[in-house]
Amino acid sequence: MSISTHWFLPTTGDGRTLVGGGHSVPRGIGVPTADPGTAAAFREPDIEYLAQVARTAEILGFEGVLTPTGTWCEDAWLTTAALVRETERLKFLVAFRPGTISPTLAAQMAATFQRHSRGRLLLNVVTGGEPDEQARFGDRLSAAERYARTDEFLSVLRGAWQGGFNFSGDYYDVADARTRQAPDPLPRLYFGGSSAPAGPVAARHADVYLTWGEPPAQVAEKLDWVRGLAKEEGRELRFGIRLHVLTRDTSERAWAEAQALLDGLDPAHIEQAQAALAQSESVGQQRMRELHAGSRDARDARALEISPGLWAGVGLVRGGAGTALVGSHAEVASLIEEYHALGIDEFILSGYPHVEEAYWFAEGVRPVLQRRGVVS
């Protein structure tokens, strides 16, 4: 089976250095003040730039773009709705948190989006793991309670698409939940989570289980865990992974570029970002931080290589996905094949800046994968 590749919509902003902001990291961390004569200016996430990223992803053959959620992002629903008319085939993987919207309204919004976009909506359900972020939206449930609520939310969401759905639980009580029409096709549900309560929710509801880019052995353990839970539910899931990518014509050039990204960081910003990320209740975020716990020295990019070709430098200033595939086009293709052999079929990728790095991947790595029969 061939893999699917997706790109990322940088709704917190973009640039030629590692850009913090999002996933519990306040906007501005990691954003350099450009020196005169350099091309390191911060790119605001205005609709013109985001349209450029989306059109680039479509032109280069990516299936869709992930649009994140959180205080430091532009709203994912509104942004992607605006970009539907800027594109023709590109799908939009819209991230949202169940605690900020009712499941019946989410079902209605998804059905409307799917009709207006002619079937280009995918949904990324994010339970949430940062206490301060949750509190901004009036959500003070514990992590276990949030997963229990997500379980109920997804039951109501799918039930509303079927029509005439009645449900009474600990968090939702709905009567005759329905939408004017069911979305056609039903949006694929993407869901991730590394904690014990996350697994059963994924097994019961997800179409695609997502993991962040941990070393292959750790990813294999996680996939086996979720596969077993899904089997108990009589279901089979697809699996996806969220990674950054930095690929060049030679390995030496790729690693030199990784070092250049680190050279643009202020050590104080690294400490500030790590202090913010340490407050996260997300087990996945804790696992990301542990990957670079042995070295946070931005003076040596190679010191942050935690597995051959897997680089944890991004996670110094960015929450969420904190690792990147770094190397020559052939090396990065081989890493993708390694994850694919574990069962990963969907790769959600990104790079700084997003327009330029999309071209590096599409023109460098994709032809290698095509020759190897991994992508069509």
XYZ file of C-alpha atoms in Angstrom:
376
model
C 0.000 0.000 0.000
C 1.357 3.420 -0.918
C 1.642 6.164 1.654
C -0.217 9.478 1.810
C 1.677 12.711 2.459
C 0.211 15.842 4.000
C 1.736 19.243 4.688
C 1.120 21.795 7.453
C -0.559 25.196 7.538
C 1.523 27.506 9.813
C -1.279 29.526 11.411
C 1.092 30.742 14.147
C 3.415 32.298 11.590
C 6.458 31.155 9.667
C 10.040 32.049 8.876
C 13.552 30.868 8.021
C 14.296 29.902 11.602
C 12.563 27.703 14.157
C 9.363 29.571 14.955
C 7.871 29.104 18.392
C 4.241 29.697 19.218
C 1.420 27.235 19.588
C 1.052 24.118 21.742
C 1.453 26.040 25.016
C 4.379 28.160 23.787
C 3.513 31.889 23.694
C 3.807 33.650 20.373
C 7.175 35.251 19.864
C 9.361 32.617 21.484
C 11.976 31.568 18.987
C 11.101 34.360 16.572
C 14.294 36.264 15.823
C 14.694 39.955 15.297
C 16.031 40.053 11.754
C 19.372 41.752 11.352
C 19.634 44.208 8.462
C 20.636 42.456 5.283
C 19.319 39.021 6.347
C 16.258 37.099 5.188
C 15.086 36.007 8.621
C 11.954 38.118 8.891
C 8.913 36.629 10.607
C 6.057 35.825 8.220
C 2.696 36.723 9.684
C -0.031 34.099 9.187
C -2.265 36.354 7.107
C -4.660 34.843 4.620
C -2.498 35.721 1.614
C 0.504 33.842 2.972
C -1.562 30.874 4.157
C -3.171 30.706 0.717
C 0.316 30.582 -0.783
C 1.225 27.645 1.469
C -2.032 25.838 0.652
C -1.687 26.332 -3.099
C 1.935 25.185 -2.939
C 0.905 22.001 -1.108
C -1.760 21.321 -3.713
C 0.550 21.969 -6.675
C 3.178 19.653 -5.212
C 0.762 16.765 -4.742
C 0.208 16.682 -0.993
C -3.159 15.158 -0.096
C -4.010 17.695 2.581
C -2.770 20.204 5.141
C -3.042 19.953 8.904
C -4.331 23.148 10.511
C -3.513 23.332 14.252
C -5.649 24.552 17.122
C -4.856 26.686 20.164
C -4.634 30.208 21.513
C -1.554 31.080 19.480
C -3.064 29.872 16.185
C -5.586 31.467 13.905
C -8.882 29.576 14.177
C -8.665 26.372 12.138
C -12.312 26.221 11.018
C -12.469 29.803 9.777
C -9.032 29.742 8.169
C -9.604 26.567 6.202
C -13.097 27.628 5.167
C -11.539 30.749 3.659
C -8.947 28.633 1.827
C -11.415 26.222 0.247
C -12.026 28.648 -2.626
C -8.269 29.197 -3.025
C -7.724 25.513 -3.851
C -9.403 22.776 -5.882
C -8.275 19.360 -4.625
C -6.410 19.944 -1.357
C -7.996 18.451 1.766
C -8.029 20.290 5.089
C -7.260 18.392 8.282
C -8.943 20.681 10.813
C -7.765 20.318 14.406
C -10.212 21.204 17.169
C -10.828 20.453 20.848
C -14.093 18.843 21.989
C -14.170 21.005 25.125
C -14.714 24.194 23.114
C -17.730 23.173 21.016
C -20.820 21.000 21.309
C -20.682 17.698 19.409
C -23.928 18.375 17.547
C -22.696 21.782 16.376
C -19.386 20.195 15.336
C -21.350 17.600 13.349
C -23.296 20.379 11.628
C -20.178 22.416 10.865
C -18.410 19.358 9.460
C -21.397 18.449 7.288
C -21.606 21.991 5.914
C -17.852 22.168 5.336
C -17.892 18.833 3.545
C -20.622 19.950 1.142
C -19.126 23.377 0.432
C -15.656 21.894 -0.105
C -16.993 18.948 -2.132
C -15.603 16.360 0.235
C -12.285 17.891 1.301
C -12.650 17.909 5.105
C -10.680 15.720 7.530
C -10.996 16.098 11.306
C -8.204 16.022 13.899
C -9.721 15.637 17.365
C -7.392 17.084 20.047
C -8.279 16.278 23.648
C -5.862 18.923 24.992
C -3.105 18.682 27.568
C -2.019 22.147 28.748
C -3.857 23.358 31.896
C -3.415 27.074 31.152
C -4.600 26.596 27.572
C -7.659 24.621 28.675
C -8.497 27.189 31.348
C -8.565 30.014 28.794
C -11.566 28.292 27.277
C -13.220 27.563 30.628
C -12.191 23.912 30.661
C -10.913 22.713 34.039
C -11.445 18.974 33.727
C -8.641 16.587 34.598
C -6.836 14.735 31.830
C -8.791 11.519 32.508
C -12.052 13.451 32.458
C -11.129 15.135 29.174
C -10.622 11.756 27.507
C -13.921 10.482 28.931
C -15.619 13.574 27.514
C -13.934 13.045 24.135
C -15.278 9.478 24.117
C -18.833 10.783 24.575
C -18.258 13.654 22.142
C -17.270 11.326 19.314
C -20.228 9.059 19.995
C -22.581 12.032 19.631
C -20.710 13.404 16.608
C -21.066 10.184 14.648
C -24.589 9.651 15.936
C -25.713 13.068 14.722
C -24.495 12.212 11.221
C -26.671 9.096 11.313
C -29.668 11.166 12.459
C -32.176 10.836 15.281
C -29.468 10.115 17.856
C -30.310 10.119 21.573
C -27.595 10.088 24.205
C -27.349 10.717 27.937
C -23.915 10.588 29.546
C -21.768 12.328 32.123
C -20.873 15.226 29.804
C -23.524 15.342 27.064
C -27.271 14.867 27.012
C -28.800 15.189 23.535
C -32.157 14.277 22.060
C -32.727 13.635 18.348
C -29.256 14.903 17.389
C -28.987 15.190 13.617
C -27.738 17.296 10.721
C -29.710 18.464 7.682
C -27.754 15.981 5.621
C -24.987 13.586 6.538
C -21.588 14.633 5.179
C -20.632 12.687 2.075
C -18.139 11.196 2.469
C -17.928 11.091 6.240
C -14.751 12.982 7.276
C -11.956 10.709 8.454
C -11.320 11.157 12.176
C -7.671 11.551 13.194
C -6.859 11.153 16.878
C -3.664 10.945 18.910
C -2.717 10.373 22.509
C 0.002 8.541 24.401
C -1.620 8.244 27.824
C -3.525 5.195 29.047
C -6.987 6.821 28.701
C -6.249 7.825 25.076
C -5.873 4.316 23.703
C -9.432 3.064 24.210
C -10.868 6.285 22.755
C -8.746 5.849 19.633
C -9.697 2.184 19.372
C -13.435 2.947 19.509
C -13.633 6.065 17.349
C -10.549 6.949 15.279
C -10.070 6.191 11.612
C -6.404 7.237 11.809
C -4.325 7.087 14.987
C -1.620 9.768 15.027
C 1.708 9.743 16.811
C 4.457 12.314 17.012
C 7.842 11.445 15.564
C 9.476 9.287 18.191
C 12.286 6.811 17.340
C 11.025 3.813 15.363
C 11.205 1.360 18.279
C 9.001 3.592 20.435
C 6.562 4.151 17.579
C 6.350 0.373 17.044
C 5.426 -0.159 20.705
C 2.721 2.495 20.526
C 1.206 1.107 17.332
C 1.127 -2.414 18.769
C -0.683 -1.046 21.828
C -3.369 0.687 19.797
C -3.712 -2.238 17.366
C -4.459 -4.541 20.271
C -7.088 -2.206 21.703
C -8.706 -1.768 18.293
C -8.822 -5.539 17.778
C -10.771 -5.845 21.036
C -13.304 -3.403 19.546
C -13.451 -5.379 16.304
C -11.846 -2.539 14.374
C -8.717 -1.852 12.313
C -7.143 1.602 12.168
C -4.796 3.399 9.837
C -1.759 5.025 11.409
C -0.155 8.396 10.810
C 2.884 10.283 12.069
C 3.585 13.982 12.515
C 7.135 15.034 11.630
C 9.148 17.971 10.386
C 11.496 17.361 7.493
C 14.785 18.938 6.425
C 16.140 17.401 3.238
C 18.879 18.561 0.889
C 20.890 17.161 -2.024
C 23.518 15.883 0.407
C 23.445 14.879 4.049
C 26.136 17.454 4.850
C 24.015 20.287 3.465
C 20.966 19.133 5.403
C 22.817 19.036 8.705
C 24.423 22.403 7.991
C 20.924 23.799 7.543
C 19.843 22.207 10.831
C 22.724 23.971 12.538
C 21.756 27.253 10.894
C 18.254 26.894 12.364
C 19.736 26.480 15.831
C 22.115 29.385 15.323
C 19.093 31.657 14.988
C 17.851 30.815 18.492
C 18.434 32.822 21.643
C 19.364 30.516 24.581
C 16.992 32.509 26.779
C 14.143 31.679 24.404
C 14.992 27.990 24.658
C 14.789 28.110 28.451
C 11.559 30.092 28.305
C 9.971 27.608 25.902
C 11.087 24.603 27.934
C 9.636 26.121 31.099
C 6.298 26.555 29.340
C 6.327 23.045 27.893
C 7.183 21.533 31.277
C 3.729 22.579 32.504
C 1.986 20.332 29.987
C -0.124 17.437 31.258
C 0.165 15.754 27.851
C 2.027 12.455 28.044
C 2.923 12.872 24.373
C 4.468 16.274 25.088
C 6.392 14.831 28.024
C 7.755 12.123 25.723
C 8.802 14.790 23.215
C 10.697 16.705 25.906
C 12.394 13.544 27.125
C 13.856 12.986 23.654
C 16.147 15.997 23.990
C 16.552 15.910 27.769
C 20.108 14.635 27.374
C 21.217 17.674 25.397
C 19.701 21.089 24.804
C 22.906 22.556 23.458
C 21.991 24.568 20.372
C 25.668 24.861 19.439
C 25.754 21.330 18.013
C 22.886 20.080 15.865
C 24.286 16.549 15.805
C 24.059 16.345 19.603
C 20.284 16.449 19.175
C 20.195 13.486 16.767
C 18.274 11.003 18.924
C 18.093 8.212 16.333
C 19.783 7.981 12.921
C 18.379 10.886 10.918
C 15.826 11.847 13.602
C 16.568 15.289 15.045
C 15.017 16.747 18.211
C 16.158 20.332 17.627
C 12.699 21.611 16.684
C 11.357 20.733 20.130
C 13.712 23.177 21.820
C 11.291 26.038 21.126
C 8.170 24.435 19.701
C 5.493 22.427 21.450
C 3.793 19.445 19.879
C 5.754 17.770 17.115
C 9.389 18.335 18.064
C 11.378 16.092 15.758
C 12.511 16.240 12.146
C 13.830 13.836 9.547
C 17.203 15.267 8.471
C 19.416 14.070 5.661
C 19.831 13.653 1.949
C 16.751 12.925 -0.144
C 17.599 9.227 -0.266
C 18.234 9.119 3.488
C 14.947 10.816 4.320
C 13.132 8.483 1.922
C 14.667 5.506 3.706
C 13.517 6.838 7.080
C 9.990 7.202 5.737
C 10.145 3.626 4.461
C 11.285 2.484 7.907
C 8.242 4.058 9.564
C 5.998 2.743 6.790
C 7.241 -0.786 7.500
C 5.954 -0.376 11.062
C 2.469 0.402 9.737
C 2.538 4.172 9.219
C 0.554 5.028 6.076
C 0.029 8.777 6.509
C 2.871 11.266 6.960
C 1.997 14.793 8.089
C 5.088 16.859 7.378
C 6.312 20.433 7.724
C 9.479 22.509 7.547
C 10.795 26.036 7.968
C 9.777 27.948 5.970
C 6.810 25.961 4.753
C 6.683 27.018 1.114
C 10.364 26.415 0.448
C 10.628 23.174 2.423
C 7.552 21.756 0.670
C 9.468 22.126 -2.605
C 12.601 20.487 -1.186
C 10.565 17.454 -0.137
C 8.388 17.211 -3.247
C 11.258 17.669 -5.705
C 13.865 15.734 -3.732
C 12.288 12.983 -1.641
C 9.071 12.212 -3.502
C 10.842 11.060 -6.717
C 12.933 8.652 -4.627
C 9.810 7.266 -2.977
C 8.136 6.934 -6.362
C 11.065 4.967 -7.769
C 10.873 2.672 -4.769
C 7.121 2.191 -5.211
C 6.216 3.793 -1.855
C 4.111 6.605 -3.348
C 2.167 6.630 -6.589
